[in-house]
Coordinates of C-alpha atoms and ligand atoms in Angstrom, one line a residue:
X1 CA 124.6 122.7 139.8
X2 CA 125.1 126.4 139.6
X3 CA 122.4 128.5 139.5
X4 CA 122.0 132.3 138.9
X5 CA 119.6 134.9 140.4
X6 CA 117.9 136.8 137.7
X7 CA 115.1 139.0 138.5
X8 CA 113.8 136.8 141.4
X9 CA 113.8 133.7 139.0
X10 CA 116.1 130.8 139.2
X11 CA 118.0 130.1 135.6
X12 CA 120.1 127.2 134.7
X13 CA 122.8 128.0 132.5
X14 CA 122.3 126.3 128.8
X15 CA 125.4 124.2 129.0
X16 CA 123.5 122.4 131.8
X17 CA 120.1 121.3 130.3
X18 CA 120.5 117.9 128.9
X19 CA 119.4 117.0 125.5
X20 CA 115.4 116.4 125.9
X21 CA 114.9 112.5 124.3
X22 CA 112.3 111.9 122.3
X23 CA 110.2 108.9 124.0
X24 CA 109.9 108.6 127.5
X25 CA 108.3 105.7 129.7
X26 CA 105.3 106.6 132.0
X27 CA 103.8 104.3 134.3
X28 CA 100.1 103.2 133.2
X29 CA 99.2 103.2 137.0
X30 CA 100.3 106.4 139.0
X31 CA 101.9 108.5 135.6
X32 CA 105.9 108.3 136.9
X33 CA 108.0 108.9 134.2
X34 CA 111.6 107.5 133.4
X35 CA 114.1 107.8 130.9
X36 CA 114.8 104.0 130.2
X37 CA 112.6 101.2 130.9
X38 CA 111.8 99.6 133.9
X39 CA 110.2 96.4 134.9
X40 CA 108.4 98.0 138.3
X41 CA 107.8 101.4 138.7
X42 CA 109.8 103.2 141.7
X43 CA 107.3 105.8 142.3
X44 CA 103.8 103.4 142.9
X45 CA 106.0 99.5 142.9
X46 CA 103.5 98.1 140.1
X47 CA 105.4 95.3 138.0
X48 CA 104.8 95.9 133.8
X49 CA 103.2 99.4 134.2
X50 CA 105.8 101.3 132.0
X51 CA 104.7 102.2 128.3
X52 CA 106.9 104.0 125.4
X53 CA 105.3 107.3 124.6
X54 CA 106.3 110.3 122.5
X55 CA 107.8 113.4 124.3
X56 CA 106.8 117.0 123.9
X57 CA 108.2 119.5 125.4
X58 CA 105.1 122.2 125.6
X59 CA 106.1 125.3 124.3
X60 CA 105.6 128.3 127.5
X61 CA 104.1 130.9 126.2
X62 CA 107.3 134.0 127.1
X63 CA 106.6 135.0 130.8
X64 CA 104.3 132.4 131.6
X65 CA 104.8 129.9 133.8
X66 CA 102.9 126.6 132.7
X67 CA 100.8 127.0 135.8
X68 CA 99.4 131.0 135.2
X69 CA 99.2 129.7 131.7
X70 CA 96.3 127.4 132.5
X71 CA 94.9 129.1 135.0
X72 CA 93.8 132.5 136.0
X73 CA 95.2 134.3 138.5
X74 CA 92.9 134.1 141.6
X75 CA 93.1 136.5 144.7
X76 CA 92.3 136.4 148.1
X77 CA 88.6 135.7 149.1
X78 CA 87.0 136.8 152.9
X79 CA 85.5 133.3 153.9
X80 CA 82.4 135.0 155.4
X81 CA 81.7 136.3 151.8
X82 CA 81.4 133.1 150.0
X83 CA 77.8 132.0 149.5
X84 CA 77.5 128.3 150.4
X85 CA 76.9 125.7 148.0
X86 CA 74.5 123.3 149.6
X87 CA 71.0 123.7 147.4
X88 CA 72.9 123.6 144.1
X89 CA 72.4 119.5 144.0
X90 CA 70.1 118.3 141.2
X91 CA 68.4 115.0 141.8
X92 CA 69.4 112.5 138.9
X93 CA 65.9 111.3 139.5
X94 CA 67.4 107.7 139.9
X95 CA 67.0 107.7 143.9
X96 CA 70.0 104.9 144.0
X97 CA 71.9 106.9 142.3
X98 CA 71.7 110.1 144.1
X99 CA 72.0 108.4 147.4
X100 CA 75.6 107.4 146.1
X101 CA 76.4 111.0 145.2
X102 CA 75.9 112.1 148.4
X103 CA 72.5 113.4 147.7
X104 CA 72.4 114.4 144.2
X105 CA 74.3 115.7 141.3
X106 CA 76.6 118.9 142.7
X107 CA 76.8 121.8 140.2
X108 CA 80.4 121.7 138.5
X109 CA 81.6 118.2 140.1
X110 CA 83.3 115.8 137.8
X111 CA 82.5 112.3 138.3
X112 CA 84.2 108.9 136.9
X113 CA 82.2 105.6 136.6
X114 CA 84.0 103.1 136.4
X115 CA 83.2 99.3 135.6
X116 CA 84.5 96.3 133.8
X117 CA 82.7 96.1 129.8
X118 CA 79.3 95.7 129.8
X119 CA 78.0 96.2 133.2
X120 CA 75.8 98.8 132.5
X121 CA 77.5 102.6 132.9
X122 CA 76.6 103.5 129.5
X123 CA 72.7 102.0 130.6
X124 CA 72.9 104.3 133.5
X125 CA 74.3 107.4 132.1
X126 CA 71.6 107.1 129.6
X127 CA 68.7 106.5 132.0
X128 CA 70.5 109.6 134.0
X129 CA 69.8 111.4 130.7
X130 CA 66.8 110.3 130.4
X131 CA 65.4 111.5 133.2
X132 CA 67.3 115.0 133.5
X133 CA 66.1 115.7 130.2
X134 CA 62.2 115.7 131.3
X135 CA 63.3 117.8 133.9
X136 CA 64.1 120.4 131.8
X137 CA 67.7 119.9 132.1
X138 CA 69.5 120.2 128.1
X139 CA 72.2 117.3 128.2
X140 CA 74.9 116.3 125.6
X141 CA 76.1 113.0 125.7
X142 CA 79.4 112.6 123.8
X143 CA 80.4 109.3 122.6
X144 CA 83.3 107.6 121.7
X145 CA 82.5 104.3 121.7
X146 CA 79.3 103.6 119.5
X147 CA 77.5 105.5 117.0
X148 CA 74.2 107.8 117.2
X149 CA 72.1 104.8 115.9
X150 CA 73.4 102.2 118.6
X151 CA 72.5 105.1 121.2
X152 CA 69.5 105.4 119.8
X153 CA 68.9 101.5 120.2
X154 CA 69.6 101.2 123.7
X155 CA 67.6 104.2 124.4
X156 CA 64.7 102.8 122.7
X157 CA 65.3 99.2 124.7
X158 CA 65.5 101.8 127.6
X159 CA 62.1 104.0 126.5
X160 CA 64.4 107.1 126.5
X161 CA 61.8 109.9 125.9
X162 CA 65.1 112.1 124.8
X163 CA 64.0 115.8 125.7
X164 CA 66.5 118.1 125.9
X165 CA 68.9 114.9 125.1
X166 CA 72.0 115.9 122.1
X167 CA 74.5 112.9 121.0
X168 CA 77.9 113.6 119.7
X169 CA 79.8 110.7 118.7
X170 CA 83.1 112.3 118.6
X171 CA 86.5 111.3 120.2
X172 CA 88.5 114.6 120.2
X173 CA 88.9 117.0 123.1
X174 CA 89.2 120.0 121.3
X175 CA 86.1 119.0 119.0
X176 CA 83.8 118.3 122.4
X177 CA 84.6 121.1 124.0
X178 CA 83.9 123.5 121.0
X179 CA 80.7 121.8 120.1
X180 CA 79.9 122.3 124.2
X181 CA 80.9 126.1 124.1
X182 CA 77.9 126.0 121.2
X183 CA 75.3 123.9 122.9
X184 CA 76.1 125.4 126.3
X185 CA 74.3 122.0 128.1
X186 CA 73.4 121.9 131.7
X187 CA 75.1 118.4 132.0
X188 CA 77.4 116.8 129.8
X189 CA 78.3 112.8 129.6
X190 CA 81.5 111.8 128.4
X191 CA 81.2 107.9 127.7
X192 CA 84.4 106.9 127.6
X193 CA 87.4 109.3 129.0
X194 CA 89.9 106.3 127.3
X195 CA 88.5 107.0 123.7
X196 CA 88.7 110.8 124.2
X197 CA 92.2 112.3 122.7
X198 CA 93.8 116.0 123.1
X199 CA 95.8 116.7 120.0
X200 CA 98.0 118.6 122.1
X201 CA 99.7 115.5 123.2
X202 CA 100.8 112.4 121.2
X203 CA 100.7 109.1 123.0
X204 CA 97.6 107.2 121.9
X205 CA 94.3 107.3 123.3
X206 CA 94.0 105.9 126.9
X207 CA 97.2 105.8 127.9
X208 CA 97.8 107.9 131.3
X209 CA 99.3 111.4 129.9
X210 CA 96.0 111.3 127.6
X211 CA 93.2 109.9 129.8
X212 CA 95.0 112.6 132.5
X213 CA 95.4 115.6 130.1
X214 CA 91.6 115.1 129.1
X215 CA 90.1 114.7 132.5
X216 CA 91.9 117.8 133.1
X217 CA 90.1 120.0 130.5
X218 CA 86.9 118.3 131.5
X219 CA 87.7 119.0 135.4
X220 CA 88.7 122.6 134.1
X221 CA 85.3 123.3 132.4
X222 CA 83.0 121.4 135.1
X223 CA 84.8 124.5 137.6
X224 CA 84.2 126.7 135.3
X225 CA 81.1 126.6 133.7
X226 CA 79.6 124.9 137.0
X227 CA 78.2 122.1 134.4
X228 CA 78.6 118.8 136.2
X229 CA 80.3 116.3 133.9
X230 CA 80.1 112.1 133.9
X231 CA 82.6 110.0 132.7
X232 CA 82.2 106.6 132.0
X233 CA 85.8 104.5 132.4
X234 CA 86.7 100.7 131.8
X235 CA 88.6 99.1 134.0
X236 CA 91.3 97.1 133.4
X237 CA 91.6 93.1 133.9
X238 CA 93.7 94.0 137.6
X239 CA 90.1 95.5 138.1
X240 CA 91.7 99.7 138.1
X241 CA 91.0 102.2 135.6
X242 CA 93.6 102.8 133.2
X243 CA 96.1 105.2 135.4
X244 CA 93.8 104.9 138.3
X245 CA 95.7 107.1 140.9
X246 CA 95.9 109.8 138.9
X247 CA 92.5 110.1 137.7
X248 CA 91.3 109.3 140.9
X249 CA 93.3 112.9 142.2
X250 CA 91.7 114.9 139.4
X251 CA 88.3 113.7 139.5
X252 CA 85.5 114.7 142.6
X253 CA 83.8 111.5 142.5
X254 CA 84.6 108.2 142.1
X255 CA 82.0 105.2 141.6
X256 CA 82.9 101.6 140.5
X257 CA 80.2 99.4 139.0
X258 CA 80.4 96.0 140.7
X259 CA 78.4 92.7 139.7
X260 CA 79.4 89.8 138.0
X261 CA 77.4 88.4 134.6
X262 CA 76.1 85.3 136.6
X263 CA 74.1 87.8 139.0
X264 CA 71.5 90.3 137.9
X265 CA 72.1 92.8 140.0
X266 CA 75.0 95.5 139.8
X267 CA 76.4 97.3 142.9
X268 CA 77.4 100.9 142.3
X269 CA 79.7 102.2 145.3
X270 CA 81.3 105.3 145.5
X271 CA 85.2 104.8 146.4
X272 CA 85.8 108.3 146.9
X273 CA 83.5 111.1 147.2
X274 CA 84.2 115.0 147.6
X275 CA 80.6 115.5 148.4
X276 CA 79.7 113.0 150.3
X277 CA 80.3 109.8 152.1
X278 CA 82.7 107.1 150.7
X279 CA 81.9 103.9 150.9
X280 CA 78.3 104.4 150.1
X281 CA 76.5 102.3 147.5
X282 CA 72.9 101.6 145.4
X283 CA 72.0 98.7 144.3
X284 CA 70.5 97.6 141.1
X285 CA 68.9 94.9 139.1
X286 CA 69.4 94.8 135.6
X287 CA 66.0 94.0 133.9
X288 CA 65.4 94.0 130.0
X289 CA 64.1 97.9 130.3
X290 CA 67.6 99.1 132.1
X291 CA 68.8 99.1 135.7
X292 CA 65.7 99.1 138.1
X293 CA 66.9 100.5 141.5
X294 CA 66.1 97.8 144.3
X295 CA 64.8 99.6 147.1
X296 CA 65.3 97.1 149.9
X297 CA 68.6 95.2 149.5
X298 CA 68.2 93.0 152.4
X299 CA 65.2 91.3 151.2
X300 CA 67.0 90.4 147.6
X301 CA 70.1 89.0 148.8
X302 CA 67.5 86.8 151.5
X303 CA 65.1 85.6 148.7
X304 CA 66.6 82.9 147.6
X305 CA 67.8 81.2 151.5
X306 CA 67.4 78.0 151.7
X307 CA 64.7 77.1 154.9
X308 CA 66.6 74.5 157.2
X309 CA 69.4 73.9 156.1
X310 CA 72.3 73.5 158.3
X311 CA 75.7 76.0 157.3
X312 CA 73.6 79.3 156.6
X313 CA 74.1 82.3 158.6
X314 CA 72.2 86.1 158.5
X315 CA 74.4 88.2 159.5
X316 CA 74.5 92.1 159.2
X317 CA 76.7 94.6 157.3
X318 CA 77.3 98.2 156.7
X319 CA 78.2 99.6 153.3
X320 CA 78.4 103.3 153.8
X321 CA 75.6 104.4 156.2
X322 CA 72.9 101.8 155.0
X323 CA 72.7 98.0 156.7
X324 CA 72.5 95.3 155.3
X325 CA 71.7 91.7 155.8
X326 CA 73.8 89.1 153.8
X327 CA 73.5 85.4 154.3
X328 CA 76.7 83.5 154.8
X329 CA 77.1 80.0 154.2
X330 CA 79.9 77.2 155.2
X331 CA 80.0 73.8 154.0
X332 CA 82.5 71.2 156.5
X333 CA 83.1 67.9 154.8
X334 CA 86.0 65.2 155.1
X335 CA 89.0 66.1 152.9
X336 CA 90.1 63.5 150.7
X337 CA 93.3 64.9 150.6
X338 CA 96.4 65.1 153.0
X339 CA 95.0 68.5 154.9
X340 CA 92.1 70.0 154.8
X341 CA 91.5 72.7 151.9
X342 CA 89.9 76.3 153.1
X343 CA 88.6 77.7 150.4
X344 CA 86.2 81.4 150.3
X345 CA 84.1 83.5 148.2
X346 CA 83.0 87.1 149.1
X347 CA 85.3 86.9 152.9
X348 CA 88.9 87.1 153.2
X349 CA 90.7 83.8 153.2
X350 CA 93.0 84.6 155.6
X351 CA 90.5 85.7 157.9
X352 CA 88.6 82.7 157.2
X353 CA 91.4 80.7 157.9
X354 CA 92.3 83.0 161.2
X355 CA 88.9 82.6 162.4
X356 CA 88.9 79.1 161.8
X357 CA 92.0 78.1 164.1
X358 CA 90.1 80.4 167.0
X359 CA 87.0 78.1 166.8
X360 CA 89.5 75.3 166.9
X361 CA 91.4 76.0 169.9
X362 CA 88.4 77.9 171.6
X363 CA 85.4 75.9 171.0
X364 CA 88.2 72.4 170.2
X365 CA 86.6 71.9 166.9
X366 CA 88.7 69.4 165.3
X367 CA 88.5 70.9 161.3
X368 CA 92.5 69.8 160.4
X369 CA 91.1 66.8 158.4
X370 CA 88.4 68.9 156.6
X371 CA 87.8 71.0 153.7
X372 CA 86.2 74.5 155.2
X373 CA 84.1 76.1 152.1
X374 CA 82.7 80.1 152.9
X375 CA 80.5 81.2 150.8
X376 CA 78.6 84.8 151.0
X377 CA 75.2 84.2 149.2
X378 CA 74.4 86.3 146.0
X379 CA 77.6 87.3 144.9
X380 CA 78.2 90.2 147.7
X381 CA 81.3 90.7 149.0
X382 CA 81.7 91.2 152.9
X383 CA 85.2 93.3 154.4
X384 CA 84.4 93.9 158.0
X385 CA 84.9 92.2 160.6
X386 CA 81.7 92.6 162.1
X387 CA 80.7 89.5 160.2
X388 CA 83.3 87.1 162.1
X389 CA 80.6 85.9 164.5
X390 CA 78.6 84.8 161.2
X391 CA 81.6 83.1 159.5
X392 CA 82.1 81.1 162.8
X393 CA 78.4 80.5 163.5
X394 CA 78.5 79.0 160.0
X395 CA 81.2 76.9 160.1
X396 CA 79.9 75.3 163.7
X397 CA 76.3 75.3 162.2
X398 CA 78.2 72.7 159.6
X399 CA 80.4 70.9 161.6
X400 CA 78.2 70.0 164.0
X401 CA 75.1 69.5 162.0
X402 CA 72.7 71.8 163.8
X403 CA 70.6 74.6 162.2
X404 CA 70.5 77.9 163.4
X405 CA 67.3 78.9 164.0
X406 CA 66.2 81.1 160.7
X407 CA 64.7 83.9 162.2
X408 CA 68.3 84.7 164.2
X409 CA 70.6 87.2 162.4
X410 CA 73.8 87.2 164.4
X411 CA 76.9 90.1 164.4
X412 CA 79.9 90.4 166.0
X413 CA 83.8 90.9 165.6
X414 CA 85.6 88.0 166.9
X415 CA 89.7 88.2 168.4
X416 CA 91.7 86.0 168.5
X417 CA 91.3 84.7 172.9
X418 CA 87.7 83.8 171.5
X419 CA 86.0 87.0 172.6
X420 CA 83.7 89.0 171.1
X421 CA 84.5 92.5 170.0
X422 CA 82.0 95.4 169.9
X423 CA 81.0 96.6 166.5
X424 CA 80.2 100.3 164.9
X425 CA 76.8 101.1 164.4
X426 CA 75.1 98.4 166.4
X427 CA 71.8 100.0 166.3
X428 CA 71.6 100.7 162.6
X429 CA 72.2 97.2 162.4
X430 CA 70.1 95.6 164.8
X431 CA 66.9 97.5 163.1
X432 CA 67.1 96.0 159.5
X433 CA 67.4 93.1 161.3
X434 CA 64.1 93.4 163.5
X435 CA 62.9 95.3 159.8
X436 CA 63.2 92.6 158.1
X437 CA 61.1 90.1 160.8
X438 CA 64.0 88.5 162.7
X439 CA 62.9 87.7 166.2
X440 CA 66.2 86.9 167.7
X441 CA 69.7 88.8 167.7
X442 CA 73.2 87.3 168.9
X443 CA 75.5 90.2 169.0
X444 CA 78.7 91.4 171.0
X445 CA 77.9 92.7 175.2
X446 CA 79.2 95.6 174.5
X447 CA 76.3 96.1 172.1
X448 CA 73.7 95.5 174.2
X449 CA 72.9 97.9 175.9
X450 CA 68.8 98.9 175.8
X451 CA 68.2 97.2 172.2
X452 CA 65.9 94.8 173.3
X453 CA 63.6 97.5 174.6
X454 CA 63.9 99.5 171.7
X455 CA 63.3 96.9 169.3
X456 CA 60.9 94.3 171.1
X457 CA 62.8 91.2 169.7
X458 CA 65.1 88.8 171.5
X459 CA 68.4 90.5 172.0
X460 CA 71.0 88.1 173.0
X461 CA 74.6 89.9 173.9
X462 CA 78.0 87.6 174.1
X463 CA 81.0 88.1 175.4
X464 CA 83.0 85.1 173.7
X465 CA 82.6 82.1 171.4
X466 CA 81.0 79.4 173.6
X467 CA 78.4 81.9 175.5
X468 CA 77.4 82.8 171.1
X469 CA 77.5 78.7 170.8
X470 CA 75.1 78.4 173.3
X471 CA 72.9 81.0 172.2
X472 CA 72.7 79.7 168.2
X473 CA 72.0 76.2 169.3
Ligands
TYD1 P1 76.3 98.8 128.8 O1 75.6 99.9 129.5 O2 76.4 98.9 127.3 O3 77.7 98.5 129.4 P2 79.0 99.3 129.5 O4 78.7 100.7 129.0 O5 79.4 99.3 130.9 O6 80.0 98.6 128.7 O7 75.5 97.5 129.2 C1 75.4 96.5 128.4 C2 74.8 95.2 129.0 O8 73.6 95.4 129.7 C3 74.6 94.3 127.9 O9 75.2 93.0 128.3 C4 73.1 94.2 127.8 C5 72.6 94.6 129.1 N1 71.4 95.4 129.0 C6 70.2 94.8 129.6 O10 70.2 93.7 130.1 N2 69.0 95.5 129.5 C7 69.0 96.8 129.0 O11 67.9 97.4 128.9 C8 70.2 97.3 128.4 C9 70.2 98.7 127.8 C10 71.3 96.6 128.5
MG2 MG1 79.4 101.6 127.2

């Protein structure tokens, strides 16, 4: 293409500039656009993703570029000079919360919570309120989604005291942020970004140039007013919000809601975090009077174990920084089928099935003509391999019909010669263990090392599968 130097800027000569069409496809998932249709998307590979939406070329104001046009011109800045940033966290005064956010709510962050309808983010955004508000903090929480009276409902099911609390049903960008230049609040709420529309741009409401345009302005006003903004976002049935990896880029903060309807209580984990660690959760219970934080995980997902039963496991895992003790469960029975089904809830089935051909050929369990069912009690889900040695100390406790002593939590990650593999964070986990009243631990050598003297329980290190046999039964 031939291009001239004019004035330090590069021009393309008219008769080169295509005709601009009028609709153009853009990917639901990542935001790659394309002319024509196309089944998968090059840029991200997701099948279905591509939606019609109109085109507008936005008119450049004359010698602006559409980057000085939205955003000031910024110069140089001695790092000595700037003032750091640590005390300007507000606590939401939901402890469960704030321990998600990396220790509270950061002045001028923008956060997305996402979760599947009805799990509770407009319950927790509205507790969040709640409780700013009596702290003197003036929020406005904008709605989309239901009217002033069906906030005021929940907020009486909640006992929302609503101090310093403003509601503005309302769905347009331009409308919120001129009613927030008025109101000037300390913390706005945004429930949710896929109702909000810019009329700057003309695809419908939730699609990915919208939901992306709008967390823009709302990422562009968090930075500038330093107001810290929440928005609530569904996710879709593949379990992502709507245009996920580029609202994921704009956004500080992610947190999912997790929790399923046949369980009361929700998981909130943060899958990105600018301000803190990732990976992270709180966990709560939902009561009739809101979310209730639960303060000691370990003992609600133990509650409900059954007392000697043969097939349950405690083992230990790590979600962020905090440990926790999980109860895995296996059930061995003789298939009535051709091969034996392996079938899993909360643990990866291929693992399952990986780890279950190493207890065959290392321990010669003989499991080809049974059905293998894992189970991970109370609807958690487990994706380290630390709980290997669990899985396997389930599936023997089964098969061979011996119970594992209950007050033995065991850890461990297991390879595939049968050996047992050191794991991160040994001691974390090894304490909520001895916390929680377990007297004996069965976890990897390489682990070993001064736990029992630190903890004054039975500490039990392994180097493969049969030495961790021998030790369960
Ligand atoms: P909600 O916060 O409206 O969900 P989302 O905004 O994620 O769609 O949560 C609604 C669910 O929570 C609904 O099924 C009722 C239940 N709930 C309670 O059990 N107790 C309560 O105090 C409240 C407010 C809701
Ligand atoms: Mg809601």
């Amino acid at each position: 293409m031939i291009k001239r130097r004019l004035n330090g800027v590069f021009h393309f000569p008219a008769s080169a500039m295509a005709k601009q069409p009028s609709t153009i496809y853009v990917c639901q998932n990542c935001g790659s656009q394309s002319r024509k249709w196309l089944g998968q998307c090059p840029d991200c590979q997701q099948w279905n993703t591509l939606v019609e939406e109109r085109f507008r070329a936005t008119a450049q104001p004359a010698g602006q570029t559409k980057f000085t046009a939205h955003y000031r011109q910024s110069s140089p800045i001695a790092y000595d000079s700037i003032e750091s940033q640590d005390d300007a966290r507000t606590e939401s005064g939901i402890d469960e919360l704030d321990r998600v956010l990396g220790g509270g709510i950061v002045a001028g962050s923008l956060v997305l919570i996402g979760g599947s309808p009805g799990i509770g983010k407009s319950t927790i955004v509205m507790q969040m309120a709640d409780r700013l508000g009596k702290n003197g903090t003036k929020v406005l929480y904008v709605s989309g989604e239901e009217s002033e009276r069906q906030i005021k409902m929940r907020g009486e099911r909640l006992g929302v005291a609503a101090e310093n609390l403003f509601l503005l049903p309302e769905t347009n960008l331009q409308a919120i942020l001129a009613e927030t230049e008025k109101l000037k609040p300390d913390f706005l709420i945004v429930d949710s970004i896929q109702t909000v529309f810019s009329d700057q741009i003309e695809s419908a409401p939730g699609s990915v140039s919208q939901v992306r345009e709008v967390a823009a302005q709302f990422m562009h006003f968090a930075k500038q007013t330093a107001t810290p903004v929440f928005l609530t976002g569904h996710v879709t049935k593949e379990g992502s919000i709507a245009g996920p990896k580029t609202l994921e880029h704009i956004v500080d903060t992610v947190l999912y809601f997790e929790g399923d309807r046949h369980h009361n209580h929700r998981i909130i984990r943060a899958t990105k975090n600018r301000f803190g660690a990732a990976n992270e959760i709180g966990i709560f219970e939902m009561t009739n009077s809101g979310l209730v934080p639960v303060g000691n995980p370990s003992e609600l997902f133990l509650q409900e174990r059954p007392e000697n039963a043969t097939g349950s496991v405690v083992t230990v895992c790590m979600e962020g920084t905090r440990p926790m003790l999980v109860e895995i469960q296996a059930l061995v029975s003789g298939t009535k089928y051709g091969s034996g089904r392996r079938m899993t809830q909360g643990f990866d089935q291929n693992r399952t099935s990986l780890l279950i051909a190493v207890a065959e050929k290392q321990l010669g369990f003989q499991l080809a003509g049974d059905d293998v069912f894992v189970n991970v009690a109370g609807g958690m889900e487990i994706d380290e391999p630390a709980a290997d040695l669990g899985v396997i100390a389930a599936i023997a406790s089964s098969f061979r019909n011996l119970q594992v002593p209950p007050e033995t939590a065991v850890f461990g990650e297991v390879g595939l010669t049968g050996e047992v593999r050191g794991v991160l964070q040994a001691q974390a986990r090894a304490r909520e263990a001895q916390t929680l009243g377990f007297k004996k631990l069965i976890l990897p050598e390489s682990n070993k090392k001064g736990l029992e003297k630190l903890l004054g329980i039975r500490v039990i290190g392994v180097k493969n599968l049969e030495q961790a046999m021998d030790a369960l039964f």
